[in-house]
Short mmCIF file of C-alpha atoms and ligand atoms in Angstrom, two decimals:
data_model
loop_
_atom_site.label_atom_id
_atom_site.label_comp_id
_atom_site.label_asym_id
_atom_site.label_seq_id
_atom_site.Cartn_x
_atom_site.Cartn_y
_atom_site.Cartn_z
CA MET H 1 0.87 57.66 -49.94
CA ARG H 2 -0.12 61.43 -49.99
CA ILE H 3 -1.10 63.02 -46.77
CA PHE H 4 -2.93 66.43 -46.67
CA SER H 5 -3.99 68.79 -44.06
CA GLY H 6 -4.95 72.50 -43.69
CA ILE H 7 -4.61 74.94 -40.91
CA GLN H 8 -6.20 78.40 -40.50
CA PRO H 9 -3.99 81.53 -40.14
CA THR H 10 -6.23 82.70 -37.28
CA GLY H 11 -4.88 84.02 -34.06
CA GLU H 12 -2.08 82.24 -32.25
CA LYS H 13 -1.90 78.45 -32.40
CA HIS H 14 -2.77 76.71 -29.19
CA LEU H 15 -2.07 73.37 -27.46
CA GLY H 16 -5.14 71.85 -29.15
CA ASN H 17 -4.06 72.65 -32.52
CA TYR H 18 -0.56 71.22 -31.81
CA ILE H 19 -1.74 67.90 -30.22
CA GLY H 20 -4.63 67.43 -32.60
CA ALA H 21 -3.01 68.48 -35.69
CA ILE H 22 0.65 69.93 -35.88
CA ARG H 23 2.44 66.95 -34.38
CA GLN H 24 0.71 64.61 -36.70
CA TYR H 25 1.87 66.78 -39.59
CA VAL H 26 5.53 66.51 -38.32
CA GLU H 27 5.23 62.66 -38.04
CA GLY H 28 3.45 62.41 -41.39
CA GLN H 29 6.53 63.73 -43.11
CA ASP H 30 8.29 60.34 -42.43
CA ARG H 31 5.45 58.29 -43.99
CA ALA H 32 4.07 60.37 -46.79
CA ASP H 33 5.05 60.76 -50.33
CA PRO H 34 4.46 63.71 -50.18
CA ALA H 35 3.11 65.27 -46.97
CA ILE H 36 1.17 68.36 -48.10
CA TYR H 37 0.32 71.06 -45.75
CA CYS H 38 -1.65 74.13 -46.57
CA ILE H 39 -2.31 77.51 -44.64
CA VAL H 40 -5.89 78.05 -45.38
CA ASP H 41 -6.28 81.83 -45.81
CA LEU H 42 -9.44 81.44 -47.89
CA HIS H 43 -11.09 79.69 -45.08
CA ALA H 44 -9.97 82.47 -42.63
CA ILE H 45 -11.92 85.08 -44.71
CA THR H 46 -15.36 83.43 -44.06
CA VAL H 47 -15.55 85.22 -40.79
CA PRO H 48 -14.73 88.91 -40.01
CA PHE H 49 -10.95 89.57 -40.54
CA ASP H 50 -8.50 92.47 -41.01
CA PRO H 51 -6.96 92.31 -44.56
CA ALA H 52 -3.75 94.09 -43.11
CA GLU H 53 -3.19 91.43 -40.50
CA LEU H 54 -4.07 88.31 -42.65
CA ARG H 55 -0.73 88.17 -44.36
CA GLN H 56 1.06 88.53 -41.20
CA ARG H 57 -1.03 85.65 -39.51
CA VAL H 58 0.02 83.42 -42.52
CA TYR H 59 3.64 84.04 -41.74
CA ASP H 60 2.94 83.44 -38.07
CA THR H 61 1.44 80.31 -38.98
CA ALA H 62 4.10 79.21 -41.34
CA ALA H 63 6.75 80.05 -38.67
CA VAL H 64 5.03 77.90 -36.01
CA LEU H 65 4.76 74.98 -38.22
CA LEU H 66 8.53 75.20 -39.30
CA ALA H 67 9.45 75.71 -35.56
CA SER H 68 7.41 72.62 -34.73
CA GLY H 69 9.51 70.51 -37.20
CA LEU H 70 7.96 70.76 -40.69
CA GLU H 71 10.97 70.82 -43.12
CA PRO H 72 10.45 72.36 -46.52
CA ASP H 73 12.59 69.59 -48.16
CA ARG H 74 10.44 66.82 -46.48
CA CYS H 75 7.02 68.24 -47.28
CA VAL H 76 5.14 70.68 -49.29
CA LEU H 77 3.98 73.75 -47.35
CA PHE H 78 1.99 76.53 -49.14
CA ARG H 79 -0.71 79.16 -48.93
CA GLN H 80 -4.09 77.96 -50.10
CA SER H 81 -4.99 81.19 -51.91
CA ASP H 82 -1.66 80.80 -54.12
CA VAL H 83 -3.30 77.67 -55.85
CA TYR H 84 -6.34 78.67 -57.77
CA GLU H 85 -7.29 74.90 -58.29
CA HIS H 86 -8.75 74.72 -54.79
CA THR H 87 -11.49 77.31 -55.62
CA GLU H 88 -12.22 75.85 -58.91
CA LEU H 89 -12.62 72.23 -57.46
CA CYS H 90 -14.72 73.75 -54.75
CA TRP H 91 -17.27 74.82 -57.34
CA LEU H 92 -17.32 71.57 -59.13
CA LEU H 93 -17.88 69.59 -55.93
CA SER H 94 -20.63 72.17 -54.92
CA THR H 95 -22.66 70.28 -57.79
CA VAL H 96 -22.63 67.03 -56.00
CA CYS H 97 -22.95 68.62 -52.40
CA ALA H 98 -26.69 69.03 -51.05
CA HIS H 99 -27.68 72.08 -49.31
CA GLY H 100 -28.96 69.94 -46.50
CA ASP H 101 -25.51 68.28 -46.07
CA LEU H 102 -24.00 71.69 -45.23
CA ASN H 103 -27.03 72.59 -43.00
CA ARG H 104 -26.07 69.66 -40.81
CA MET H 105 -22.54 70.69 -40.07
CA HIS H 106 -21.95 71.29 -36.39
CA GLN H 107 -19.18 73.89 -37.19
CA PHE H 108 -21.54 75.97 -39.18
CA LYS H 109 -24.23 75.95 -36.75
CA GLU H 110 -21.86 76.98 -33.99
CA LYS H 111 -19.85 79.61 -35.90
CA SER H 112 -22.94 81.12 -37.69
CA ALA H 113 -24.66 81.55 -34.34
CA ARG H 114 -21.83 83.60 -33.02
CA GLN H 115 -21.70 86.05 -36.05
CA ARG H 116 -23.19 89.38 -35.06
CA GLU H 117 -23.22 91.10 -38.51
CA LEU H 118 -23.12 88.76 -41.49
CA VAL H 119 -23.28 84.97 -41.78
CA SER H 120 -21.39 84.74 -44.92
CA ALA H 121 -22.30 82.18 -47.65
CA GLY H 122 -18.39 81.39 -47.51
CA LEU H 123 -18.85 80.19 -43.99
CA PHE H 124 -21.65 77.84 -45.23
CA PHE H 125 -19.35 76.57 -48.04
CA TYR H 126 -16.55 76.09 -45.84
CA PRO H 127 -16.71 72.25 -45.72
CA VAL H 128 -16.76 72.11 -49.60
CA LEU H 129 -13.56 74.22 -49.93
CA GLN H 130 -12.02 71.90 -47.41
CA ALA H 131 -13.09 68.90 -49.50
CA ALA H 132 -11.58 70.51 -52.46
CA ASP H 133 -8.33 71.12 -50.59
CA VAL H 134 -7.83 67.53 -49.85
CA LEU H 135 -9.33 66.06 -53.02
CA ALA H 136 -7.33 68.11 -55.26
CA TYR H 137 -4.34 66.10 -54.25
CA ARG H 138 -5.97 62.68 -54.23
CA ALA H 139 -4.70 62.44 -50.56
CA GLU H 140 -5.26 59.21 -48.97
CA GLU H 141 -5.05 60.45 -45.36
CA VAL H 142 -6.09 63.55 -43.54
CA PRO H 143 -4.60 64.26 -40.11
CA VAL H 144 -6.89 66.49 -38.09
CA GLY H 145 -8.26 66.87 -34.64
CA GLU H 146 -11.62 65.05 -33.59
CA ASP H 147 -13.60 68.30 -34.23
CA GLN H 148 -13.00 67.93 -37.89
CA ARG H 149 -14.43 64.37 -38.04
CA GLN H 150 -17.77 65.45 -39.70
CA HIS H 151 -16.18 67.65 -42.29
CA VAL H 152 -13.88 64.65 -43.30
CA GLU H 153 -16.73 62.41 -43.57
CA LEU H 154 -18.50 64.90 -45.90
CA MET H 155 -15.47 65.13 -48.08
CA ARG H 156 -15.45 61.43 -48.35
CA GLU H 157 -19.08 61.40 -49.35
CA LEU H 158 -18.47 64.14 -52.04
CA ALA H 159 -15.67 62.13 -53.51
CA ARG H 160 -17.94 59.09 -53.78
CA ARG H 161 -20.76 61.10 -55.29
CA PHE H 162 -18.50 62.68 -57.72
CA ASN H 163 -16.94 59.36 -58.96
CA GLU H 164 -20.36 57.72 -59.06
CA ARG H 165 -21.67 60.55 -61.23
CA PHE H 166 -18.44 61.30 -63.51
CA GLY H 167 -16.26 58.30 -63.19
CA ASP H 168 -13.27 57.32 -60.95
CA VAL H 169 -11.57 60.75 -60.74
CA LEU H 170 -11.16 61.45 -56.98
CA VAL H 171 -9.58 59.51 -53.90
CA GLU H 172 -11.53 58.88 -50.74
CA PRO H 173 -9.25 59.88 -47.97
CA GLU H 174 -9.06 58.33 -44.41
CA LEU H 175 -9.41 60.20 -41.49
CA ARG H 176 -6.59 60.22 -38.99
CA VAL H 177 -7.13 61.63 -35.49
CA PRO H 178 -4.74 61.03 -32.64
CA GLU H 179 -5.19 58.07 -30.29
CA VAL H 180 -4.98 60.02 -27.18
CA ALA H 181 -6.21 63.82 -26.53
CA ALA H 182 -7.76 63.99 -29.98
CA ARG H 183 -10.08 66.80 -28.50
CA VAL H 184 -7.95 68.95 -26.16
CA MET H 185 -10.52 70.57 -23.83
CA ASP H 186 -10.54 74.25 -22.44
CA LEU H 187 -8.69 74.39 -19.21
CA GLN H 188 -11.22 76.66 -17.63
CA GLU H 189 -14.51 74.94 -19.25
CA PRO H 190 -13.51 71.41 -19.85
CA GLU H 191 -16.77 70.46 -21.35
CA ARG H 192 -15.77 72.56 -24.40
CA LYS H 193 -12.76 72.10 -26.77
CA MET H 194 -9.84 74.55 -26.51
CA SER H 195 -10.56 76.90 -29.25
CA THR H 196 -9.00 80.00 -30.79
CA THR H 197 -12.36 81.95 -30.99
CA VAL H 198 -14.39 80.85 -27.86
CA GLY H 199 -13.16 80.99 -24.26
CA SER H 200 -10.71 82.91 -22.26
CA ASP H 201 -7.03 83.03 -22.63
CA SER H 202 -6.73 81.44 -19.20
CA GLY H 203 -8.44 78.25 -20.86
CA ARG H 204 -6.08 78.08 -23.82
CA VAL H 205 -2.38 77.43 -23.83
CA TYR H 206 -0.68 79.21 -26.74
CA LEU H 207 2.26 77.37 -28.29
CA LEU H 208 4.35 80.62 -27.69
CA ASP H 209 3.22 81.06 -23.97
CA ASP H 210 6.21 81.53 -21.74
CA PRO H 211 6.72 78.74 -19.25
CA GLY H 212 5.47 80.85 -16.34
CA ALA H 213 2.22 81.42 -18.07
CA ILE H 214 1.85 77.71 -19.01
CA ARG H 215 2.37 76.66 -15.27
CA LYS H 216 -0.09 79.25 -14.08
CA LYS H 217 -2.85 78.16 -16.69
CA PHE H 218 -2.44 74.56 -15.57
CA GLY H 219 -2.32 75.55 -11.96
CA SER H 220 -5.60 77.14 -12.15
CA ALA H 221 -7.29 74.46 -14.47
CA VAL H 222 -10.87 73.63 -13.43
CA THR H 223 -11.03 70.23 -11.99
CA ASP H 224 -13.85 68.67 -9.81
CA SER H 225 -14.30 68.15 -6.05
CA GLY H 226 -12.82 64.53 -6.11
CA ARG H 227 -9.16 63.56 -5.38
CA GLU H 228 -8.34 60.68 -7.54
CA VAL H 229 -6.24 61.22 -10.70
CA ARG H 230 -8.34 58.91 -12.92
CA ARG H 231 -10.22 59.20 -16.18
CA ASP H 232 -13.91 59.23 -15.86
CA PRO H 233 -16.77 60.82 -18.15
CA GLU H 234 -17.88 62.57 -15.10
CA LYS H 235 -14.39 64.23 -14.52
CA ALA H 236 -13.98 66.17 -17.76
CA GLY H 237 -11.16 68.46 -16.34
CA ILE H 238 -9.03 65.77 -14.90
CA THR H 239 -9.56 63.44 -17.82
CA ASN H 240 -8.40 66.19 -20.12
CA LEU H 241 -5.21 66.72 -18.14
CA ILE H 242 -4.32 63.19 -18.12
CA GLY H 243 -4.44 63.06 -21.87
CA ILE H 244 -2.32 66.13 -22.13
CA MET H 245 0.09 64.78 -19.61
CA ALA H 246 0.27 61.45 -21.56
CA VAL H 247 1.06 63.19 -24.78
CA ALA H 248 3.55 65.70 -23.29
CA THR H 249 5.71 62.76 -21.71
CA GLY H 250 5.17 60.22 -24.41
CA ARG H 251 3.53 57.69 -22.19
CA GLY H 252 0.01 56.08 -21.96
CA GLU H 253 -2.80 57.33 -19.94
CA ASP H 254 -2.65 54.30 -17.69
CA GLU H 255 0.92 54.99 -16.86
CA VAL H 256 0.18 58.64 -15.99
CA GLU H 257 -2.78 57.52 -13.65
CA ALA H 258 -0.51 54.95 -11.96
CA GLU H 259 2.20 57.60 -11.42
CA PHE H 260 -0.12 59.97 -9.83
CA ALA H 261 -2.36 57.61 -8.07
CA ASP H 262 -1.33 58.85 -4.67
CA SER H 263 -1.16 62.52 -5.61
CA GLY H 264 -3.66 65.20 -5.12
CA TYR H 265 -4.97 67.36 -7.90
CA GLY H 266 -2.71 70.23 -6.98
CA ASP H 267 0.47 68.26 -7.35
CA PHE H 268 -0.77 66.70 -10.58
CA LYS H 269 -1.72 70.10 -12.10
CA LYS H 270 1.77 71.33 -11.32
CA ALA H 271 3.34 68.40 -12.96
CA VAL H 272 1.24 68.82 -15.99
CA GLY H 273 2.34 72.42 -16.18
CA GLU H 274 5.93 71.52 -15.86
CA ALA H 275 5.61 68.90 -18.57
CA VAL H 276 3.92 71.09 -21.15
CA ALA H 277 6.33 73.91 -20.57
CA ASP H 278 9.04 71.37 -21.39
CA TYR H 279 7.20 69.73 -24.20
CA LEU H 280 6.65 73.11 -26.07
CA ALA H 281 10.17 74.44 -25.37
CA PRO H 282 11.67 73.47 -28.70
CA VAL H 283 8.69 75.31 -30.68
CA ARG H 284 9.01 78.40 -28.49
CA GLU H 285 12.56 78.59 -28.90
CA ALA H 286 12.89 77.95 -32.60
CA TYR H 287 10.01 80.49 -33.51
CA PRO H 288 11.48 83.85 -33.17
CA ALA H 289 14.32 83.43 -35.69
CA ILE H 290 12.09 81.78 -38.27
CA ARG H 291 9.38 84.28 -37.95
CA GLU H 292 11.98 87.29 -38.37
CA ASP H 293 12.90 85.94 -41.71
CA GLU H 294 9.77 86.99 -43.89
CA GLU H 295 11.66 86.50 -47.13
CA GLY H 296 12.60 83.17 -46.26
CA LEU H 297 9.07 82.21 -45.29
CA GLU H 298 7.65 83.76 -48.47
CA ARG H 299 10.13 81.60 -50.37
CA VAL H 300 9.10 78.34 -48.55
CA LEU H 301 5.46 79.26 -49.30
CA SER H 302 5.90 80.23 -52.97
CA GLU H 303 8.11 77.01 -53.77
CA GLY H 304 5.56 74.95 -51.95
CA ALA H 305 2.86 76.44 -54.05
CA ASP H 306 4.58 75.64 -57.22
CA ARG H 307 4.79 72.01 -56.21
CA ALA H 308 1.25 71.87 -54.97
CA ARG H 309 -0.05 73.43 -58.27
CA GLU H 310 1.79 70.74 -60.15
CA MET H 311 -0.32 67.90 -58.34
CA ALA H 312 -3.65 69.80 -58.22
CA SER H 313 -3.61 70.86 -61.83
CA VAL H 314 -3.69 67.14 -62.84
CA THR H 315 -6.59 66.36 -60.85
CA LEU H 316 -8.40 69.47 -61.96
CA ALA H 317 -7.83 68.46 -65.67
CA ASP H 318 -9.32 65.10 -64.93
CA ALA H 319 -12.34 66.49 -63.16
CA ARG H 320 -12.95 69.07 -65.83
CA ARG H 321 -12.67 66.38 -68.54
CA ALA H 322 -14.89 64.03 -66.77
CA MET H 323 -17.59 66.63 -66.31
CA GLY H 324 -17.58 67.69 -69.91
CA LEU H 325 -15.95 71.34 -69.32
CA GLY H 326 -13.63 72.97 -71.79
CA PRO H 327 -12.65 71.77 -75.14
CA ALA H 328 -12.32 67.96 -75.77
N1 AQP F 401 -9.11 71.59 -29.02
C1 AQP F 401 -8.61 70.87 -30.11
N2 AQP F 401 -8.24 69.61 -29.87
C2 AQP F 401 -7.59 68.94 -31.01
N3 AQP F 401 -7.48 69.37 -32.01
C3 AQP F 401 -7.88 70.64 -32.44
N4 AQP F 401 -7.76 71.36 -33.41
C4 AQP F 401 -8.39 72.57 -33.22
N5 AQP F 401 -8.72 72.55 -32.02
C5 AQP F 401 -8.49 71.46 -31.39
C6 AQP F 401 -7.32 71.06 -34.86
O1 AQP F 401 -6.32 71.95 -35.33
C7 AQP F 401 -6.39 71.97 -36.63
C8 AQP F 401 -6.37 73.40 -37.16
O2 AQP F 401 -7.68 73.98 -36.81
P1 AQP F 401 -8.10 75.17 -37.59
O3 AQP F 401 -7.52 75.30 -38.84
O4 AQP F 401 -9.66 75.33 -37.43
O5 AQP F 401 -7.50 76.49 -36.61
P2 AQP F 401 -8.06 77.26 -35.74
O6 AQP F 401 -9.20 78.09 -36.24
O7 AQP F 401 -7.00 77.96 -34.99
O8 AQP F 401 -8.62 76.23 -34.52
P3 AQP F 401 -9.78 76.16 -33.65
O9 AQP F 401 -9.12 76.51 -32.11
O10 AQP F 401 -10.59 74.95 -33.80
O11 AQP F 401 -10.59 77.54 -33.89
P4 AQP F 401 -12.11 77.63 -33.70
O12 AQP F 401 -12.51 76.99 -32.38
O13 AQP F 401 -12.19 79.10 -33.53
O14 AQP F 401 -12.92 77.17 -34.82
C9 AQP F 401 -7.47 71.12 -37.22
O15 AQP F 401 -7.04 69.72 -37.58
C10 AQP F 401 -8.34 70.98 -35.81
O16 AQP F 401 -9.03 69.64 -35.73
#
């Protein structure tokens, strides 16, 4: 089975990225043949960016992924812009994608509303490129956070439409979101997801935050006026913390609730801060040495791109043939 997922080289990665996506990537290495992970620099350029920084952010993200447990021998890790097949398939898929489909995408609505200067056509096309990323590998599974559900539904639809129109070329992938904490919420505004671009640093826990900063952020996490550590749709803050605690300690949410049934919010928040600081310690500790070796990172990415290209070029040749493009 092939697994594929992409991650943006934007900013520092946060706990939401880790719980929603990165830990699933690591686990996917045991199940997939192969697990394919892509740093999507072409997606990152759909909003304002600094060209001088972009390459560095790609290395930062590659180093975070390796520090989290991706192993170049057990997965394919590469940079999206190194494999031209993604952009070509994006164009081919655009012919079976309705303008109205893209207009409905929540992420486009949110991100376009935030752009002050230019809402790029690239931002509008973001989900088509994302569909091409996955479909180029005929991946059967896409591990992502809950916020990507709508994009994965669209890519499934595009695969179906393409196959109906041109023959059985593409594989419709299954969404895989974590069972617990699929949408990690902002610690200060728990009605909103933890995000790279929205919200303050105090609501967002970076993977590389030091333990003191992590404890402080959880200590000042917004909860509610109640006392009971219990999941409840009316208690977004405490529900979020219970999910995070469950993941960080490898237990069920029921168990977490039972353990803290007699504790107040203050003690619980303190315990979550400690647990997350421990949970992220291996990533934080492994990162600096990996990040320092840019040549090593470049080698991993370029070897990954060679392997990725071999797979994607087969799908592209089939898609082109099915559409009547190029010589017979
Ligand atoms: N809060 C979250 N909870 C669970 N999963 C999340 N993901 C993102 N936020 C959460 C998942 O992380 C993966 C990578 O996302 P990305 O490539 O979009 O990276 P990003 O730009 O750093 O992520 P953000 O924070 O989502 O950026 P904004 O908010 O600025 O758009 C995906 O699988 C995603 O589901």
